[in-house]
Amino acid sequence: MHPTTLMYTSSLLLMFAVLLYPLLVTFTSLPLNNDWASSHAKTAVKSAFLISLAPLSLFLSTGMEAVTSSWTWMVTTTLDITLSFKFDHYSIIFIPIALYVTWSILEFATWYMHSDPLMNRFFKYLLTFLVAMLILVSANNLFQLFIGWEGVGIMSFLLIGWWHGRADANTAALQAVLYNRVGDIGLILGMAWLATNVNSWDIQQMFILSKDLDMTLPLLGLILAATGKSAQFGLHPWLPAAMEGPTPVSALLHSSTMVVAGIFLLIRMSPLMENNQTALTLCLCLGALTTMFTATCALTQNDIKKIVAFSTSSQLGLMMVTIGLNQPQLAFLHICTHAFFKAMLFLCSGSVIHSLNDEQDIRKMGGLHHLAPFTSSCLTVGSLALTGAPFLAGFFSKDAIIEALNTSHVNAWALTLTLIATSFTAIYSLRVIFFVTMGTPRFLPLSPINENNPAVINPLKRLAWGSIFGGLLVMLNINLFKTPVLTMPAELKLAALAVSVLGLLTALELATLTSKQFKVTPLRTPHHFSTSLGFVPAIIHRQIPQLSLLLGQKIASQMVDQTWLEKTGPKAIANATTPLASATSNMQQGLIKTYLTLFLMTLVLVTLISAT
Amino acid sequence: MNPFILSILLLSLGLGTTLTFASSHWLLAWMGLEISTLAIIPLMSQHHHPRAVEATTKYFITQAAAAALILFASTTNAWITGQWDINFDLHFFPASMLTMALALKMGLAPVHFWLPEVLQGLDLTTGLILSTWQKLAPFILMCQIMPVNSSLITFLGVTSTLVGGWGGLNQTQLRKILAYSSIAHLGWMILVMQFNQQLALLALIIYIPMTFSTFMIFKTNSSTTVNTLAASWAKTPALTAITPMILLSLGGLPPLSGFMPKWMILQELTKQDIPLTASIAALSALLSLYFYLRVSYAMTLTISPNNLNATTPWRLQTTASTLPLAISATISAMLLPLAPATLALLSL
């Protein structure tokens, strides 16, 4: 084997071994020591991150990609399924970033979940999730990807419903599973189509063999899968609801890693989508709609985690837009940079929440700028990175996307929505910072504000470094596959920045209105739309169960029990036979003349008929 | 009744039917029918109460009408074809008249109306004779004039089975139930008669022990309604247990002997490529089965309450002869395995 490939595969194997070892330890019946979480789990992830830097550096110096097929799992007459790993620049760059972010989150979680008696199980779940995510990312065939896909879905369910005594948490976990399942239908549809038409689930084989085929159907399936997993409009309500889980869960799953799995799938399959205008347009419009809608919903939320969740959703929409622009690599870049600052935003929110004694409403925070300076600084840095402040992490990816959007032949409506959503990003980010860090405190006096724990500081510091330099580092070391358009009018070049600044100024103006009365009778309708999340959950979550239950009642009770087993079965026979029986026995009137007359008539009829 | 008169009447009854059996001349056949009619009339009215007399009168009028028509038809046939022999085929015009007349004699729908009322007015023994013996002579004549006017025969057959089924559903009197049962069974016999007379004969030969058994059972319990039959568990427990077998055999349920004719008939009808008729006949058998089942439910499957004194009769020995009932019950319940032998026996 070529030494580079050897390095890649052995690193991955070592990574998996290092990550799986703590999990396997938990399957023995020995009791875990109390700091198993920090001594075993977090250390494992840290080691895995350090190990993953080796293939990363090798890739950065040689630019070599590899595919390894290890073991033939199933052989059928037409389809082979092998264990095969793809080390292309997507997975080699993403794995270290994911491990870095996970390491920071796990360290944070040792502080956040400190008082939880089942903390070791929590870490076990997070580790399992991480393993599943790595399987998903490094998969070279759709079967392996599906294993990872389902794995992250299940772990998401278990982790969202961590506090399962809370009804809302259970509902949210169920929502996550159901919406993901709807997306899984799309993935399975795509897989089935590919298996039957292209006869392979291997990525390389699929790309070659599908050159001349009409790929619309499987691509629609994959887009449906991405809609489910990455919370695009239509299957989006689960993501804000997933904030019922603990903050580390939100940071890891629902901002950096799991929700990008859908986008990642589309990035992997982008060569299939290149030539299919329908799929691209669908992605574009769906992404634009998502980003706009969720940004609108984020404007009026009062729960800090929900705002960040909607922000995640909005960024996912942006990634979908990028895929719709046929720029998968820019979407991937945004995934990488977004992981840093979004995880940091969540960790900051977690720190704030714990400091204010589990208070999540931003209307009851304030003035933390003085009381938790490090957290507020990180919050600010993260928000600036999110809005695309120049030369922070988010700028490199986001600005590139907006530039690509502006300079391509694109749906004007998608363009408008995306730009408006970008400005909304600035608005709600400012809203968070204003309510949380600025002004005077609105919380109770005896709040245990303490951010001096290294378990809090170090993760935030690491992620802050990532949010500042991450974009630059990634951008410097990769070669863009598609040459970006470098010349454009100045207005277009500055469009993203201008729009964000505009949003910022608007938000500042609006923020200062909190203590003034601008209008005597304010216009409430847009506010209601935003607060009710576009009425989508209220309508969909009631209608669909009602229809299902009604259908169930109709089928079981009305159709089967009442109709088939009563009315059309026994009762119909009884109702049909009774009149006939009464008629036959009532014909016996006892008059012999009648009988003989009938006899005569029958005789005459018979004779006449037989004569003809 | 005076034993001499009784013996004259019974012997005349036998004579009449035998005469019809043995004859090859239409006039002689008609004479046999008349003798048997005249012989049974006094038997019917022996009890002299109004209901019996009414039954007798109705029976006489209908049978006389039928016999007159038989005479007319055979005379017309002699006029047209020039001969009186039964073995020669009839001309179509007297054939249909003769068919209708024999239908009236036997009690086939749609000219069945006299049968329930006549049977209701008779005591069980005479009713038994009416149901079994009196069917033989017209049946044989019917067999001998086949094949005639297929659609008419099929119409008579299907209507009889349906009327037998529907009519019996609304009855609580046992004799009327048996009357409709007779109509239904005759319908089955007629259906197959145009194709295979041996099967029709088989049906009749199986039907006679079954009806005989039922009449004897009712006579043993001296019950004429379903309600009185419900007290039979205390009088004759063994008979009460056997009765459902007989009744279900009447209904044509395998593995009892009553299944044999129905099965063979359905097979023959299917072979003759009239599956629709076969299906209708089979479905109408379900109707009959329901009221047989109802009778057996009231009699056997439930134990009706009664006062203390009425629970003792079974302890006493009976003076009535049980041998005939035993034989006929065995035949009507257990003959199915001997089906091949029975069929071979009838391949005359």
CSV table of C-alpha atoms in Angstrom, one decimal, chain A residues 63-278:
chain,number,residue,atom,x,y,z
A,63,GLY,CA,-2.9,17.0,-1.7
A,64,MET,CA,-3.5,13.2,-2.0
A,65,GLU,CA,-6.9,11.7,-1.6
A,66,ALA,CA,-7.6,8.0,-1.1
A,67,VAL,CA,-10.3,5.5,-1.0
A,68,THR,CA,-9.9,2.3,1.0
A,69,SER,CA,-12.1,-0.7,0.7
A,70,SER,CA,-11.5,-3.0,3.7
A,71,TRP,CA,-13.9,-5.8,3.9
A,72,THR,CA,-16.6,-7.3,1.7
A,73,TRP,CA,-19.6,-7.4,3.9
A,74,MET,CA,-22.4,-8.7,1.7
A,75,VAL,CA,-22.2,-10.2,-1.7
A,76,THR,CA,-25.4,-10.6,-3.7
A,77,THR,CA,-25.6,-11.5,-7.3
A,78,THR,CA,-26.0,-7.9,-8.3
A,79,LEU,CA,-24.9,-5.7,-5.5
A,80,ASP,CA,-21.8,-5.8,-3.3
A,81,ILE,CA,-21.5,-4.0,-0.1
A,82,THR,CA,-18.0,-3.4,1.2
A,83,LEU,CA,-16.7,-1.5,4.1
A,84,SER,CA,-15.0,1.4,2.3
A,85,PHE,CA,-13.7,4.7,3.5
A,86,LYS,CA,-13.2,7.8,1.5
A,87,PHE,CA,-10.3,10.2,2.4
A,88,ASP,CA,-11.1,13.1,0.2
A,89,HIS,CA,-10.6,16.6,1.1
A,90,TYR,CA,-14.1,16.9,2.5
A,91,SER,CA,-13.7,14.2,5.1
A,92,ILE,CA,-10.0,14.9,5.9
A,93,ILE,CA,-10.7,18.5,6.7
A,94,PHE,CA,-14.0,17.9,8.4
A,95,ILE,CA,-12.9,15.1,10.8
A,96,PRO,CA,-10.3,17.2,12.6
A,97,ILE,CA,-12.7,20.1,12.9
A,98,ALA,CA,-15.5,17.9,14.2
A,99,LEU,CA,-13.1,16.3,16.7
A,100,TYR,CA,-11.8,19.7,17.8
A,101,VAL,CA,-15.2,21.1,18.4
A,102,THR,CA,-16.3,17.9,20.1
A,103,TRP,CA,-13.3,18.0,22.4
A,104,SER,CA,-14.2,21.5,23.4
A,105,ILE,CA,-17.8,20.6,23.9
A,106,LEU,CA,-17.0,17.5,26.0
A,107,GLU,CA,-14.7,19.5,28.2
A,108,PHE,CA,-17.5,22.1,28.6
A,109,ALA,CA,-20.0,19.3,29.4
A,110,THR,CA,-17.9,18.1,32.3
A,111,TRP,CA,-18.7,21.4,33.9
A,112,TYR,CA,-22.2,21.8,32.6
A,113,MET,CA,-23.5,18.3,33.4
A,114,HIS,CA,-21.5,18.1,36.6
A,115,SER,CA,-24.5,17.7,38.9
A,116,ASP,CA,-26.2,15.1,36.7
A,117,PRO,CA,-26.0,11.6,38.3
A,118,LEU,CA,-26.0,10.0,34.9
A,119,MET,CA,-23.2,12.1,33.5
A,120,ASN,CA,-21.2,9.1,32.4
A,121,ARG,CA,-24.1,7.8,30.3
A,122,PHE,CA,-24.4,11.3,28.7
A,123,PHE,CA,-20.8,11.1,27.6
A,124,LYS,CA,-21.3,7.6,26.4
A,125,TYR,CA,-24.2,8.9,24.2
A,126,LEU,CA,-22.1,11.7,22.9
A,127,LEU,CA,-19.2,9.4,22.1
A,128,THR,CA,-21.6,7.0,20.2
A,129,PHE,CA,-22.9,10.0,18.3
A,130,LEU,CA,-19.4,11.0,17.4
A,131,VAL,CA,-18.5,7.6,16.1
A,132,ALA,CA,-21.7,7.5,14.0
A,133,MET,CA,-20.9,10.9,12.6
A,134,LEU,CA,-17.4,9.9,11.7
A,135,ILE,CA,-18.8,6.8,10.0
A,136,LEU,CA,-21.2,9.0,8.0
A,137,VAL,CA,-18.5,11.4,7.0
A,138,SER,CA,-15.9,8.9,6.0
A,139,ALA,CA,-18.3,6.6,4.1
A,140,ASN,CA,-17.6,5.8,0.6
A,141,ASN,CA,-20.8,3.9,-0.1
A,142,LEU,CA,-24.3,4.8,0.6
A,143,PHE,CA,-24.9,1.8,2.9
A,144,GLN,CA,-22.2,2.9,5.3
A,145,LEU,CA,-23.4,6.4,5.1
A,146,PHE,CA,-26.9,5.2,5.9
A,147,ILE,CA,-25.5,3.4,9.0
A,148,GLY,CA,-24.0,6.6,10.2
A,149,TRP,CA,-27.1,8.6,9.2
A,150,GLU,CA,-29.4,6.4,11.3
A,151,GLY,CA,-26.9,6.3,14.1
A,152,VAL,CA,-26.8,10.0,14.4
A,153,GLY,CA,-30.6,10.1,14.2
A,154,ILE,CA,-31.0,7.6,17.1
A,155,MET,CA,-28.4,9.4,19.3
A,156,SER,CA,-30.1,12.7,18.6
A,157,PHE,CA,-33.4,11.2,19.8
A,158,LEU,CA,-31.7,9.8,23.0
A,159,LEU,CA,-29.9,13.0,23.7
A,160,ILE,CA,-32.8,15.4,23.1
A,161,GLY,CA,-34.9,13.4,25.4
A,162,TRP,CA,-32.2,13.4,28.0
A,163,TRP,CA,-34.4,14.9,30.7
A,164,HIS,CA,-37.1,12.5,29.9
A,165,GLY,CA,-39.2,13.4,32.8
A,166,ARG,CA,-40.1,16.5,31.0
A,167,ALA,CA,-43.0,16.1,28.6
A,168,ASP,CA,-41.7,18.7,26.2
A,169,ALA,CA,-38.4,17.0,25.9
A,170,ASN,CA,-40.1,13.7,25.0
A,171,THR,CA,-42.2,15.5,22.4
A,172,ALA,CA,-39.2,17.2,21.0
A,173,ALA,CA,-37.3,14.0,20.7
A,174,LEU,CA,-40.2,12.4,19.0
A,175,GLN,CA,-40.4,15.3,16.6
A,176,ALA,CA,-36.8,14.9,15.8
A,177,VAL,CA,-37.2,11.3,15.0
A,178,LEU,CA,-40.3,11.7,13.0
A,179,TYR,CA,-39.1,14.5,10.8
A,180,ASN,CA,-35.8,12.8,10.3
A,181,ARG,CA,-37.7,9.7,9.3
A,182,VAL,CA,-39.5,11.5,6.6
A,183,GLY,CA,-36.2,12.6,5.3
A,184,ASP,CA,-35.0,9.0,5.5
A,185,ILE,CA,-37.7,8.0,3.1
A,186,GLY,CA,-36.0,10.3,0.6
A,187,LEU,CA,-32.6,8.8,1.3
A,188,ILE,CA,-33.9,5.2,0.9
A,189,LEU,CA,-35.7,6.2,-2.3
A,190,GLY,CA,-32.4,7.5,-3.6
A,191,MET,CA,-30.5,4.5,-2.5
A,192,ALA,CA,-33.1,2.1,-4.0
A,193,TRP,CA,-33.2,4.0,-7.3
A,194,LEU,CA,-29.4,3.9,-7.5
A,195,ALA,CA,-29.2,0.2,-6.6
A,196,THR,CA,-31.7,-0.7,-9.3
A,197,ASN,CA,-30.6,1.6,-12.0
A,198,VAL,CA,-26.9,2.1,-11.5
A,199,ASN,CA,-26.4,-1.2,-9.6
A,200,SER,CA,-23.9,0.2,-7.1
A,201,TRP,CA,-23.8,2.2,-3.9
A,202,ASP,CA,-20.2,3.1,-4.3
A,203,ILE,CA,-19.7,6.8,-4.8
A,204,GLN,CA,-17.1,6.5,-7.5
A,205,GLN,CA,-19.1,3.9,-9.4
A,206,MET,CA,-22.3,5.9,-9.1
A,207,PHE,CA,-20.7,9.0,-10.6
A,208,ILE,CA,-19.3,7.2,-13.6
A,209,LEU,CA,-22.3,5.1,-14.3
A,210,SER,CA,-24.9,7.8,-14.0
A,211,LYS,CA,-23.4,10.1,-16.6
A,212,ASP,CA,-26.2,9.7,-19.1
A,213,LEU,CA,-29.1,8.9,-16.8
A,214,ASP,CA,-31.9,11.2,-15.8
A,215,MET,CA,-31.1,11.6,-12.1
A,216,THR,CA,-34.0,13.7,-11.1
A,217,LEU,CA,-35.8,11.1,-9.0
A,218,PRO,CA,-32.9,10.0,-6.8
A,219,LEU,CA,-31.7,13.6,-6.5
A,220,LEU,CA,-35.2,14.6,-5.2
A,221,GLY,CA,-34.9,11.8,-2.7
A,222,LEU,CA,-31.5,13.0,-1.6
A,223,ILE,CA,-32.8,16.5,-1.3
A,224,LEU,CA,-35.7,15.2,0.8
A,225,ALA,CA,-33.2,13.5,3.0
A,226,ALA,CA,-31.2,16.7,3.4
A,227,THR,CA,-34.5,18.6,4.1
A,228,GLY,CA,-35.2,16.2,7.0
A,229,LYS,CA,-31.8,16.0,8.5
A,230,SER,CA,-30.8,19.6,8.0
A,231,ALA,CA,-34.1,21.1,8.9
A,232,GLN,CA,-35.0,22.8,5.7
A,233,PHE,CA,-38.4,24.4,5.3
A,234,GLY,CA,-41.1,21.8,5.5
A,235,LEU,CA,-39.3,19.6,7.9
A,236,HIS,CA,-37.8,22.2,10.1
A,237,PRO,CA,-39.9,22.4,13.3
A,238,TRP,CA,-37.7,19.7,15.0
A,239,LEU,CA,-34.6,21.9,15.2
A,240,PRO,CA,-35.9,24.6,17.5
A,241,ALA,CA,-37.8,21.9,19.5
A,242,ALA,CA,-34.5,20.1,19.9
A,243,MET,CA,-33.3,22.8,22.2
A,244,GLU,CA,-35.0,20.8,25.0
A,245,GLY,CA,-31.8,18.8,25.2
A,246,PRO,CA,-28.9,19.9,27.3
A,247,THR,CA,-26.7,22.7,25.9
A,248,PRO,CA,-23.8,20.4,25.0
A,249,VAL,CA,-26.2,18.3,22.9
A,250,SER,CA,-27.4,21.4,21.1
A,251,ALA,CA,-23.8,22.5,20.6
A,252,LEU,CA,-22.6,19.3,19.2
A,253,LEU,CA,-25.5,17.8,17.3
A,254,HIS,CA,-27.7,20.6,16.4
A,255,SER,CA,-25.2,23.2,15.3
A,256,SER,CA,-22.0,21.7,14.2
A,257,THR,CA,-22.3,18.1,13.2
A,258,MET,CA,-25.6,16.3,12.9
A,259,VAL,CA,-27.6,18.9,11.1
A,260,VAL,CA,-24.9,19.4,8.6
A,261,ALA,CA,-25.1,15.7,7.7
A,262,GLY,CA,-27.8,16.4,5.2
A,263,ILE,CA,-25.8,19.1,3.5
A,264,PHE,CA,-22.8,16.9,3.6
A,265,LEU,CA,-24.7,14.2,1.8
A,266,LEU,CA,-25.6,16.7,-0.9
A,267,ILE,CA,-22.0,17.8,-1.1
A,268,ARG,CA,-20.8,14.2,-1.5
A,269,MET,CA,-23.3,13.7,-4.2
A,270,SER,CA,-22.8,17.0,-5.9
A,271,PRO,CA,-21.3,15.5,-9.1
A,272,LEU,CA,-24.6,13.9,-9.6
A,273,MET,CA,-26.4,17.2,-9.2
A,274,GLU,CA,-24.2,19.3,-11.4
A,275,ASN,CA,-26.1,18.9,-14.6
A,276,ASN,CA,-29.6,18.6,-13.2
A,277,GLN,CA,-31.2,22.0,-13.3
A,278,THR,CA,-34.3,20.9,-11.5
